[in-house]
């Protein structure tokens, strides 16, 4: 192995996701091309690299390094170059040169130990001196840590997250308790932490390893929607992941129960294991639903039928008997559910209920799980709707590094009626937060389509509430005349009932373009989005109004590949458009992107009313407004008016969104939906997934693929049952009728 040291003169290629770097370095012996992984790399700064010279068959002689670290230059020009890089925003070459000219080779010592002296340099205030000191100290700490993390294969993005979480204790925690990483750092799962632990010589039967593995197993199942894991399943999973036997699992669960991290219970006669957070939430949801259900709702001092007639006159809509029944039902009960498919008048019913409550001088809150759904209610009803998070006044609590709700049992909502649309999307934790903020006597009205896919998060709240028969529920069946004119609506109901859809008729809004090979499907989807649909629907803006939905991420017709193709044709590279490569993704100004996980401390600012807040949520779709490669940040606009700034280190939270999975489309509607239909895994090629995808389209739905595969999806009514105890807990509240 050879060690070289020099100044990076040019960065040829840099992958911020994994640190892979191709650069030119200038040493005392001349310039050479170097390749390898650096957690950070900056032109004009000095690096020490350890590796060997190789001859690449295409690019010739290169220095391939295995280890690399930055070295603080002891020359005045090197010091100035270091300070003028991106160490501190606002310090340019002139100020950097002035500082070095003033303090010479003592510059770094002054910055670190006596920063007040920096104010002697023109343009450096006390505040700026403090910023320079803080940035330099942080750099020194992180530089030492990043070298230590290299041997564990930790990427630059995760190295920064570790340092942001643990600070100077990072290496101590990584080496003394690597399993803490799996619990504390989003994106570092058990397997990565386990690999680090194995390299440190931690035994496979170590108690902390088994406990961490069990937590990981339950959390992994929760990502699939389960709130608990049956004990027998746990034995199987633990044997595969941990090579642990039943006795080891039992001992670990006993210890974890005693410590309070897990809970055990019996659901439908089966012993199960919960993470305590899920167990407590499920119990609270049950108890709060009982509290609301058994309390009398605040009375409406008017005849119900006359109120409904008044609402009919004001809206010019004559409600059906089924709709009138649903309206009365929801107003008479403390907790109620209204469910039905597309075209059954759910929105009409919401509007009627809101008007009646408004006339009766009831303070009413309207909410939905997503911003798009809330905006849709506002537009159709004329009454403001909010996301559930905004209704509950979420905020980021820096002291606990977690999201909190300002509205809770100590500070409940003032509303005496709460209506929530798209309720099929509500997961266990969101329902728990909502119910905490409601007081006895408040009406809770949940509206949604129980036949759609369950929520992305854990639990099956709406389905469990209906199936328990404890909560008063009404199912809508009648499809109204106007909706019957749309083959999207007609076909959605055909699919939901197990019948094949009708397509390609004259004047239809539902199409099937037949192809068998996935490459042909991909080519057709690309052509539809870039040419055929924009030409036919001239008012469309393709990037905004056409949404490709697919069940899978991988495959030729998965989101990753389709996004790459559509980005190339809908938003190709241009000289005036900045772009940023991160991992295997390239982000470009103008791209449609999606937030892939909840981030409660991302700050936003609205351009319409200049309000500010925090929080961007899993599934939010926006557009890249600006990429600033100098300041290493990217600005994304959500909901047309909400501006969010991402540091480049946060770009792992974003994905291109020209194509998204059907699961991620829940709660949204799009003018045009395009969906490939092919040989998908049976658990994804299901009737309710197809039904959910079809119901996302408003103006047209275009399926591209095999008729045989389409019919197979309709025939496949396999619904993966979620492990959830809410249904049984609610059903247990039903009192047997006395004789």
XYZ file of C-alpha atoms in Angstrom:
739
model
C 0.000 0.000 0.000
C 1.220 3.489 -0.900
C 0.437 6.733 0.955
C 0.153 10.002 -0.945
C -0.763 13.531 0.160
C -1.854 16.483 -1.910
C -4.460 19.100 -2.775
C -7.653 18.157 -4.618
C -7.577 20.313 -7.756
C -10.678 19.007 -9.519
C -13.603 16.780 -8.564
C -14.487 14.778 -11.679
C -17.340 12.804 -10.109
C -18.874 12.688 -6.663
C -21.694 10.468 -5.365
C -22.906 12.107 -2.157
C -24.973 9.040 -1.286
C -22.067 6.610 -0.858
C -19.018 8.901 -1.042
C -17.571 7.406 -4.239
C -15.217 10.019 -5.658
C -13.178 10.467 -8.799
C -10.843 13.444 -8.515
C -7.526 14.946 -9.570
C -4.959 15.498 -6.822
C -1.839 17.654 -6.991
C 1.114 16.266 -5.029
C 4.807 17.201 -4.878
C 5.355 14.659 -7.670
C 2.711 16.111 -9.986
C -0.971 15.548 -10.731
C -2.781 12.191 -10.805
C -6.305 10.796 -10.981
C -7.579 9.158 -7.767
C -10.665 6.993 -7.143
C -12.226 5.739 -3.924
C -14.613 6.561 -1.108
C -14.344 9.814 0.855
C -16.993 10.872 3.334
C -16.358 14.486 2.277
C -14.350 16.011 -0.545
C -13.622 19.665 -1.413
C -11.511 21.254 -4.105
C -8.550 23.219 -2.766
C -8.215 21.132 0.400
C -5.494 18.643 1.346
C -6.036 14.889 1.652
C -3.946 11.902 2.673
C -4.829 8.749 0.734
C -3.663 5.140 1.153
C -3.907 2.673 -1.725
C -2.223 1.407 -4.894
C -1.677 2.502 -8.462
C -3.778 0.541 -10.960
C -4.194 0.653 -14.718
C -7.847 1.013 -15.725
C -8.617 -0.590 -19.121
C -10.413 2.568 -20.288
C -9.132 5.463 -18.165
C -5.514 4.397 -17.799
C -3.294 4.834 -14.733
C -5.120 5.800 -11.529
C -4.503 5.767 -7.791
C -7.183 3.600 -6.181
C -7.299 4.372 -2.467
C -8.783 2.253 0.327
C -8.529 4.896 3.055
C -8.636 8.666 2.902
C -8.765 11.598 5.265
C -8.496 15.355 5.057
C -5.337 16.972 6.420
C -5.328 20.577 7.590
C -2.792 22.459 5.504
C 0.005 24.298 7.314
C 0.638 26.669 4.416
C -1.008 30.078 4.310
C -2.464 29.434 0.853
C -3.853 26.089 2.024
C -5.352 27.663 5.151
C -7.016 30.378 3.095
C -8.374 27.802 0.636
C -9.774 25.798 3.552
C -11.551 28.797 5.101
C -12.879 29.968 1.732
C -14.493 26.588 0.992
C -17.881 25.766 2.457
C -16.754 25.680 6.083
C -18.719 28.805 6.968
C -21.340 30.331 4.702
C -20.545 33.978 3.992
C -16.753 33.728 4.190
C -15.308 34.203 0.747
C -11.728 34.209 -0.531
C -11.071 37.854 0.453
C -12.112 37.437 4.095
C -10.276 34.101 4.303
C -7.093 35.657 2.959
C -7.414 38.593 5.388
C -7.729 36.233 8.373
C -4.679 34.198 7.326
C -2.709 37.358 6.533
C -3.444 38.638 10.067
C -2.638 35.471 12.018
C -0.363 33.484 9.701
C 0.383 29.912 10.766
C -1.424 30.505 14.085
C -4.735 30.937 12.238
C -6.269 27.610 13.176
C -5.161 27.880 16.824
C -6.731 31.349 17.058
C -9.992 30.115 15.496
C -10.222 27.151 17.857
C -8.964 28.617 21.136
C -9.264 32.403 20.968
C -11.923 33.269 18.343
C -12.626 36.750 19.780
C -9.359 37.907 18.152
C -10.926 37.305 14.729
C -12.942 40.522 15.140
C -9.711 42.421 14.469
C -10.190 41.451 10.815
C -12.419 43.806 8.853
C -15.803 42.286 8.144
C -15.689 39.716 10.974
C -18.225 40.519 13.690
C -18.511 38.815 17.070
C -21.342 36.725 15.701
C -19.350 35.708 12.632
C -16.321 34.889 14.794
C -18.514 32.609 16.888
C -19.839 30.935 13.747
C -16.313 30.357 12.451
C -15.257 28.854 15.784
C -18.309 26.576 16.002
C -17.900 25.413 12.402
C -14.191 24.712 12.884
C -14.721 22.758 16.127
C -17.504 20.755 14.476
C -15.244 20.082 11.506
C -12.394 18.818 13.707
C -14.747 16.540 15.624
C -16.438 15.175 12.536
C -13.179 14.755 10.621
C -11.852 12.431 13.318
C -15.125 10.536 13.451
C -15.476 10.075 9.700
C -12.060 8.432 9.511
C -13.088 6.023 12.244
C -16.374 5.217 10.525
C -14.765 4.358 7.194
C -13.782 0.869 8.306
C -17.439 0.061 9.085
C -18.640 0.930 5.591
C -20.897 3.730 6.817
C -21.896 6.078 3.998
C -21.377 9.855 4.186
C -25.080 10.535 4.656
C -25.311 8.134 7.597
C -22.001 9.305 9.067
C -23.448 12.816 9.256
C -26.672 11.507 10.828
C -24.674 9.621 13.432
C -22.680 12.715 14.291
C -25.813 14.871 14.430
C -27.378 12.379 16.854
C -24.394 11.464 19.043
C -21.874 14.290 18.583
C -18.438 13.621 20.046
C -19.724 10.346 21.537
C -20.317 8.860 18.072
C -17.355 6.489 17.955
C -17.830 5.442 21.581
C -21.464 4.481 20.895
C -20.692 2.782 17.572
C -17.975 0.633 19.112
C -19.493 -0.023 22.551
C -23.178 -0.329 21.659
C -23.579 -0.696 17.892
C -27.130 -2.009 18.263
C -28.198 1.427 19.468
C -27.774 2.569 15.862
C -30.609 0.337 14.710
C -32.960 1.920 17.251
C -31.796 5.528 16.994
C -30.823 6.225 13.371
C -33.438 6.126 10.650
C -32.103 4.022 7.770
C -29.543 1.997 9.759
C -31.361 -1.225 10.410
C -30.454 -4.268 12.422
C -28.396 -5.896 9.675
C -26.022 -2.941 9.337
C -25.677 -2.594 13.099
C -25.154 -6.350 13.353
C -22.372 -6.270 10.767
C -20.575 -3.621 12.829
C -21.117 -5.655 15.994
C -19.735 -8.818 14.379
C -16.618 -6.920 13.264
C -16.147 -5.891 16.895
C -16.349 -9.499 18.057
C -19.736 -9.374 19.768
C -21.115 -12.900 20.205
C -24.174 -14.102 18.309
C -25.917 -15.066 21.553
C -25.307 -11.666 23.158
C -28.470 -10.576 25.007
C -28.484 -7.109 23.467
C -28.142 -8.624 19.992
C -31.142 -10.908 20.514
C -33.202 -8.052 22.016
C -32.317 -5.691 19.183
C -33.173 -8.379 16.648
C -36.589 -8.926 18.234
C -37.305 -5.188 18.188
C -36.224 -5.136 14.548
C -38.505 -8.058 13.658
C -41.558 -6.405 15.217
C -40.704 -3.028 13.664
C -40.144 -4.675 10.284
C -43.573 -6.307 10.486
C -45.082 -2.963 11.481
C -43.689 -1.546 8.239
C -45.922 -4.135 6.550
C -48.899 -2.983 8.588
C -48.871 -5.288 11.612
C -49.135 -4.006 15.170
C -47.879 -7.265 16.719
C -46.107 -10.518 15.829
C -47.588 -13.914 16.812
C -45.204 -15.800 19.071
C -44.821 -18.735 16.664
C -43.934 -16.352 13.850
C -41.370 -14.702 16.102
C -39.637 -18.048 16.651
C -39.403 -18.534 12.878
C -38.176 -15.010 12.153
C -35.626 -15.102 14.996
C -34.214 -18.435 13.866
C -33.684 -17.002 10.389
C -32.316 -13.583 11.386
C -30.495 -14.367 14.624
C -29.942 -18.126 14.540
C -31.655 -18.031 17.929
C -33.656 -20.847 19.462
C -37.016 -20.683 21.248
C -35.443 -20.572 24.680
C -33.259 -17.606 23.749
C -36.260 -15.760 22.315
C -38.375 -16.516 25.397
C -35.613 -15.318 27.729
C -35.141 -12.131 25.721
C -38.884 -11.387 25.569
C -39.160 -11.943 29.332
C -36.292 -9.521 29.950
C -37.696 -6.954 27.490
C -41.161 -7.206 29.056
C -39.643 -6.572 32.466
C -37.765 -3.566 31.065
C -40.924 -2.328 29.354
C -39.852 -2.339 25.681
C -42.289 -5.079 24.622
C -45.642 -6.399 25.818
C -47.312 -9.757 25.341
C -51.015 -10.451 24.966
C -53.448 -13.047 23.639
C -55.380 -12.088 20.480
C -57.956 -14.521 19.083
C -56.455 -17.256 21.268
C -52.892 -16.688 20.045
C -50.027 -15.394 22.168
C -48.561 -12.292 20.501
C -45.703 -9.843 21.065
C -46.062 -6.067 20.719
C -43.629 -3.211 20.884
C -44.938 -1.341 23.914
C -45.676 1.784 21.867
C -48.076 -0.161 19.617
C -49.678 -1.997 22.549
C -50.305 1.211 24.464
C -51.662 2.986 21.378
C -54.076 0.155 20.605
C -55.356 0.144 24.189
C -55.765 3.928 24.209
C -57.620 3.945 20.883
C -60.000 1.314 22.234
C -60.553 3.185 25.483
C -61.055 6.568 23.831
C -63.464 5.189 21.239
C -65.445 3.687 24.115
C -65.374 6.987 25.995
C -66.678 8.897 22.978
C -69.240 6.263 21.993
C -70.733 6.031 25.448
C -70.998 9.797 25.914
C -74.048 11.665 24.658
C -73.294 13.991 21.745
C -74.127 17.650 22.181
C -77.793 17.950 21.107
C -78.901 19.512 17.830
C -81.908 21.592 18.800
C -83.837 21.288 15.554
C -85.777 18.728 13.578
C -83.325 16.598 11.611
C -85.523 16.201 8.552
C -86.128 19.927 8.238
C -82.390 20.570 8.522
C -81.763 18.117 5.694
C -84.430 19.809 3.533
C -82.799 23.188 4.139
C -79.430 21.774 3.091
C -81.041 20.399 -0.092
C -82.441 23.833 -0.969
C -79.119 25.577 -0.352
C -77.086 23.118 -2.413
C -79.689 22.435 -5.093
C -79.172 18.698 -4.563
C -81.927 16.239 -3.755
C -80.450 13.622 -1.451
C -81.351 9.962 -1.866
C -82.886 8.028 1.014
C -79.558 6.279 1.502
C -77.769 9.611 1.788
C -80.396 11.028 4.179
C -80.016 7.934 6.333
C -76.226 8.375 6.418
C -76.571 12.062 7.362
C -79.038 11.338 10.190
C -76.981 8.373 11.341
C -73.807 10.442 11.669
C -75.540 13.262 13.516
C -77.300 10.996 16.022
C -74.234 8.996 17.052
C -71.173 10.129 18.940
C -68.863 8.051 16.732
C -69.874 6.944 13.255
C -68.422 5.629 10.019
C -69.688 6.270 6.490
C -68.072 4.082 3.857
C -68.649 3.600 0.148
C -66.974 3.417 -3.234
C -66.558 6.157 -5.858
C -69.719 7.847 -7.101
C -71.774 6.971 -4.015
C -71.987 10.567 -2.806
C -69.596 10.631 0.143
C -68.499 14.197 -0.649
C -72.144 15.313 -0.973
C -72.868 13.818 2.440
C -69.864 15.569 4.021
C -71.026 18.894 2.582
C -74.552 18.348 3.926
C -73.312 17.431 7.412
C -71.021 20.467 7.531
C -73.878 22.797 6.498
C -76.256 21.348 9.079
C -73.686 21.627 11.860
C -72.839 25.169 10.768
C -76.537 26.167 10.817
C -76.809 24.616 14.277
C -73.850 26.765 15.422
C -71.622 23.788 16.118
C -67.914 24.455 15.907
C -66.823 21.849 13.372
C -63.371 20.763 12.249
C -62.853 19.033 8.917
C -59.681 17.054 8.239
C -58.019 14.479 6.023
C -54.759 12.532 6.268
C -53.119 14.293 3.283
C -52.822 17.878 2.094
C -54.310 17.029 -1.304
C -57.386 15.431 0.238
C -57.868 18.374 2.610
C -57.572 20.826 -0.287
C -60.192 18.860 -2.242
C -62.687 19.060 0.646
C -62.110 22.807 0.986
C -62.775 23.309 -2.718
C -65.948 21.192 -2.801
C -67.505 22.243 0.511
C -66.457 25.881 0.832
C -65.374 25.158 4.416
C -61.722 25.012 5.425
C -60.274 21.550 5.829
C -56.860 20.773 7.293
C -54.573 17.800 7.426
C -54.986 15.854 10.654
C -51.448 16.833 11.636
C -52.206 20.513 11.128
C -55.535 20.217 12.950
C -53.698 18.736 15.927
C -51.051 21.492 15.725
C -48.038 19.269 15.326
C -44.580 20.624 16.101
C -41.060 19.352 16.447
C -39.870 19.073 20.039
C -36.119 19.613 20.034
C -35.750 18.440 23.629
C -36.975 14.952 22.737
C -36.034 15.067 19.021
C -39.527 13.932 18.133
C -42.844 15.184 16.822
C -45.490 16.363 19.261
C -49.081 17.493 18.940
C -50.160 20.744 20.553
C -53.715 19.403 20.795
C -54.019 16.472 23.181
C -55.774 15.410 26.378
C -54.340 18.422 28.228
C -55.267 20.838 25.426
C -58.174 19.273 23.499
C -59.773 20.593 20.337
C -62.504 23.169 20.812
C -64.647 21.613 18.069
C -67.820 19.783 19.035
C -67.785 17.842 15.774
C -64.832 16.449 13.819
C -65.250 15.070 10.305
C -62.379 13.110 8.741
C -62.386 12.145 5.062
C -60.199 9.436 3.455
C -60.307 7.651 6.808
C -59.017 4.381 5.319
C -55.565 6.032 5.394
C -55.522 6.615 9.153
C -53.002 4.369 10.880
C -52.967 3.391 14.547
C -50.692 6.184 15.820
C -52.522 8.952 13.964
C -55.862 7.701 15.260
C -54.413 7.595 18.756
C -53.302 11.229 18.471
C -56.681 12.339 17.098
C -58.700 10.632 19.824
C -56.500 12.087 22.564
C -57.602 15.556 21.443
C -61.354 14.836 21.623
C -63.546 15.304 24.689
C -66.759 13.470 25.683
C -69.720 14.823 23.736
C -67.713 15.516 20.589
C -69.056 13.918 17.420
C -66.465 12.000 15.403
C -67.522 11.210 11.841
C -65.161 9.104 9.731
C -65.744 8.917 5.975
C -63.813 6.663 3.627
C -63.677 3.674 1.321
C -63.023 0.538 3.358
C -62.367 -1.479 0.176
C -59.223 0.473 -0.679
C -55.761 -0.530 0.440
C -55.180 -0.197 4.191
C -52.993 2.648 5.508
C -49.276 2.800 4.804
C -48.617 2.839 8.546
C -49.374 0.031 10.973
C -52.924 -0.955 11.830
C -56.212 -1.270 9.990
C -58.220 1.273 11.929
C -61.207 1.909 9.666
C -61.625 -1.757 8.750
C -61.293 -2.866 12.379
C -63.849 -0.299 13.543
C -66.378 -1.484 10.958
C -65.709 -5.207 11.402
C -65.925 -5.008 15.200
C -69.590 -3.938 14.879
C -69.047 -1.777 17.956
C -68.941 1.472 15.974
C -72.120 2.621 14.213
C -71.426 2.273 10.468
C -73.287 2.917 7.221
C -72.223 1.505 3.859
C -73.296 3.359 0.701
C -74.220 1.272 -2.340
C -76.111 3.539 -4.732
C -74.107 5.000 -7.631
C -75.531 8.308 -8.814
C -76.484 9.025 -12.406
C -73.700 11.495 -13.111
C -71.114 9.073 -11.725
C -72.602 6.270 -13.842
C -71.567 8.212 -16.943
C -67.915 7.700 -16.020
C -66.493 4.304 -16.886
C -63.828 4.945 -14.239
C -66.531 4.793 -11.577
C -68.433 1.948 -13.253
C -65.293 -0.132 -13.683
C -64.136 0.533 -10.125
C -67.335 -1.066 -8.869
C -67.069 -3.915 -11.370
C -63.522 -4.635 -10.209
C -64.510 -4.413 -6.560
C -67.285 -6.974 -7.118
C -64.943 -9.362 -8.932
C -66.055 -8.592 -12.501
C -63.814 -7.550 -15.367
C -63.769 -3.886 -16.412
C -65.018 -2.571 -19.739
C -62.669 -0.454 -21.806
C -61.891 1.234 -25.139
C -65.535 2.032 -25.912
C -66.590 5.112 -27.834
C -66.306 8.249 -25.726
C -64.891 6.267 -22.799
C -62.494 7.506 -20.119
C -61.111 4.006 -19.417
C -58.589 2.361 -21.749
C -56.483 -0.778 -22.060
C -53.524 -0.745 -24.459
C -52.538 -4.369 -24.944
C -48.890 -5.400 -24.628
C -47.283 -8.522 -23.190
C -43.583 -7.683 -22.919
C -42.484 -5.337 -20.146
C -40.173 -3.405 -22.476
C -43.114 -2.708 -24.809
C -45.200 -1.632 -21.810
C -42.432 0.748 -20.696
C -42.092 2.229 -24.182
C -45.859 2.748 -24.431
C -46.095 4.350 -20.984
C -43.277 6.714 -21.974
C -44.980 7.621 -25.247
C -48.335 8.151 -23.524
C -46.885 10.555 -20.990
C -44.686 12.491 -23.391
C -46.792 12.611 -26.587
C -50.121 10.868 -26.938
C -51.939 12.048 -23.817
C -50.709 15.684 -24.008
C -51.775 15.799 -27.659
C -55.241 14.393 -26.883
C -55.811 16.421 -23.691
C -54.280 19.715 -24.807
C -54.935 21.475 -21.491
C -52.779 19.006 -19.572
C -49.379 19.785 -18.119
C -47.817 16.290 -18.329
C -45.479 16.493 -15.315
C -48.265 17.851 -13.101
C -51.406 16.140 -14.413
C -50.311 12.659 -15.543
C -49.438 10.200 -12.799
C -48.009 6.750 -13.451
C -48.951 4.217 -10.781
C -47.324 0.797 -10.512
C -47.384 -1.905 -7.831
C -43.591 -2.382 -7.738
C -40.353 -0.445 -7.339
C -38.110 -2.845 -9.220
C -38.605 -4.576 -12.608
C -38.556 -2.851 -15.984
C -41.930 -1.307 -15.163
C -41.175 -0.460 -11.539
C -41.043 3.101 -10.226
C -37.253 3.377 -10.377
C -36.932 2.535 -14.063
C -40.058 4.399 -15.175
C -38.929 7.505 -13.290
C -35.584 7.433 -15.072
C -37.280 7.161 -18.468
C -39.891 9.844 -17.804
C -37.377 12.267 -16.341
C -35.343 11.924 -19.539
C -38.291 12.812 -21.800
C -40.358 15.164 -19.622
C -37.532 17.082 -17.931
C -34.321 16.483 -19.892
C -30.971 18.116 -19.055
C -30.628 21.733 -20.105
C -27.808 24.225 -19.736
C -29.951 26.518 -17.573
C -31.180 23.717 -15.285
C -29.077 22.816 -12.276
C -28.966 19.187 -11.196
C -27.580 17.122 -8.347
C -26.589 13.465 -8.340
C -27.257 11.650 -5.097
C -26.625 7.917 -4.934
C -28.181 6.365 -8.023
C -30.591 9.298 -8.444
C -30.195 12.533 -10.349
C -32.366 15.433 -9.233
C -32.986 18.256 -11.704
C -34.755 21.589 -11.409
C -38.364 21.046 -12.504
C -38.520 17.387 -11.379
C -41.556 15.976 -9.623
C -40.428 14.446 -6.310
C -41.953 12.664 -3.315
C -41.023 12.795 0.371
C -40.420 9.196 1.444
C -40.728 9.453 5.222
C -42.107 11.782 7.862
C -39.697 14.580 8.750
C -41.217 16.704 11.464
C -38.442 19.289 11.730
C -38.177 20.263 8.052
C -39.148 23.924 7.946
C -41.490 25.391 5.328
C -42.742 28.823 4.331
C -45.924 29.539 2.377
C -45.815 32.082 -0.450
C -49.521 32.989 -0.192
C -49.751 34.127 3.435
C -46.029 33.956 4.430
C -46.849 31.634 7.322
C -44.119 29.295 8.515
C -44.133 25.856 10.053
C -42.421 22.508 10.302
C -43.082 19.048 8.927
C -43.128 17.306 5.554
C -44.797 13.912 5.414
C -44.392 10.536 3.786
C -46.133 10.658 0.396
C -46.123 14.446 -0.084
C -45.464 15.304 -3.744
C -43.758 18.505 -4.861
C -41.564 20.039 -7.566
C -37.915 21.057 -7.445
C -37.778 24.842 -7.730
C -34.038 25.406 -7.283
C -30.821 23.471 -6.815
C -27.965 25.480 -5.285
C -24.748 23.487 -5.670
C -22.712 26.235 -3.998
C -24.733 26.280 -0.780
C -25.502 22.538 -1.120
C -29.262 22.863 -0.825
C -32.408 22.226 -2.826
C -35.777 24.003 -2.663
C -38.960 21.976 -3.251
C -42.478 23.440 -3.591
C -45.377 21.471 -2.103
C -49.071 22.257 -2.620
C -48.036 25.002 -5.104
C -47.226 27.451 -2.283
C -45.217 25.668 0.424
C -41.440 26.086 0.031
C -39.109 23.616 1.763
C -35.306 23.786 1.768
C -33.356 20.504 1.867
C -29.693 20.271 2.712
C -27.930 17.893 0.302
C -27.389 15.481 3.203
C -31.200 15.076 3.378
C -31.724 14.065 -0.241
C -32.075 10.398 0.737
C -35.571 11.421 1.881
C -36.655 12.233 -1.683
C -37.409 10.150 -4.763
C -38.532 11.075 -8.244
C -42.322 10.895 -8.497
C -43.229 10.745 -12.182
C -44.127 7.178 -11.233
C -45.130 6.175 -7.704
C -46.410 2.975 -6.135
C -50.145 2.470 -5.803
C -49.713 2.365 -2.023
C -48.170 5.852 -2.061
C -51.072 7.227 -4.146
C -53.678 6.741 -1.424
C -55.634 9.868 -0.583
C -54.698 11.571 -3.853
C -56.553 12.124 -7.113
C -54.959 12.814 -10.482
C -56.461 14.027 -13.763
C -54.862 11.140 -15.681
C -53.689 7.813 -14.256
C -51.476 5.491 -16.317
C -50.783 2.024 -14.908
C -48.698 -0.852 -16.284
C -50.264 -4.309 -15.902
C -47.890 -7.260 -16.026
C -46.530 -10.222 -14.091
C -46.361 -8.755 -10.602
C -45.885 -10.731 -7.369
C -49.254 -12.304 -6.347
C -49.382 -10.326 -3.096
C -49.316 -7.105 -5.169
C -51.317 -8.211 -8.217
C -54.545 -8.037 -6.238
C -58.080 -6.834 -6.793
C -58.040 -4.165 -4.109
C -54.716 -2.764 -5.366
C -56.173 -2.455 -8.882
C -59.346 -0.941 -7.416
C -57.319 1.614 -5.455
C -55.289 2.576 -8.532
C -58.349 2.980 -10.750
C -60.148 5.187 -8.220
C -57.238 7.662 -8.243
C -58.088 8.842 -11.783
C -60.574 11.690 -12.403
C -60.439 12.383 -16.146
C -59.004 9.196 -17.631
C -57.432 5.875 -16.645
C -55.116 4.132 -19.102
C -53.947 0.590 -18.356
C -51.012 -0.695 -20.397
C -50.342 -4.407 -20.503
C -51.826 -7.835 -20.771
C -55.579 -8.435 -20.723
C -54.864 -11.814 -19.171
C -52.863 -10.218 -16.341
C -55.579 -7.620 -15.798
C -58.222 -10.311 -15.410
C -55.904 -12.249 -13.097
C -55.671 -9.188 -10.830
C -59.463 -8.961 -10.673
C -59.653 -12.701 -9.876
C -57.007 -12.398 -7.134
C -59.018 -11.330 -4.102
C -56.197 -12.232 -1.745
C -56.151 -9.668 1.023
C -53.207 -9.943 3.361
C -54.757 -9.846 6.806
C -52.962 -7.459 9.097
C -52.064 -8.502 12.602
C -54.073 -5.978 14.592
C -55.795 -6.351 17.938
C -58.132 -3.362 17.604
C -61.047 -5.300 16.117
C -61.073 -7.840 18.967
C -60.644 -5.167 21.628
C -63.602 -3.173 20.267
C -65.767 -6.243 19.765
C -65.182 -7.180 23.412
C -66.935 -3.925 24.405
C -70.263 -5.048 22.948
C -72.521 -5.957 25.838
C -74.679 -9.067 25.320
C -78.356 -8.290 25.160
C -80.238 -9.131 28.314
C -83.248 -11.412 28.104
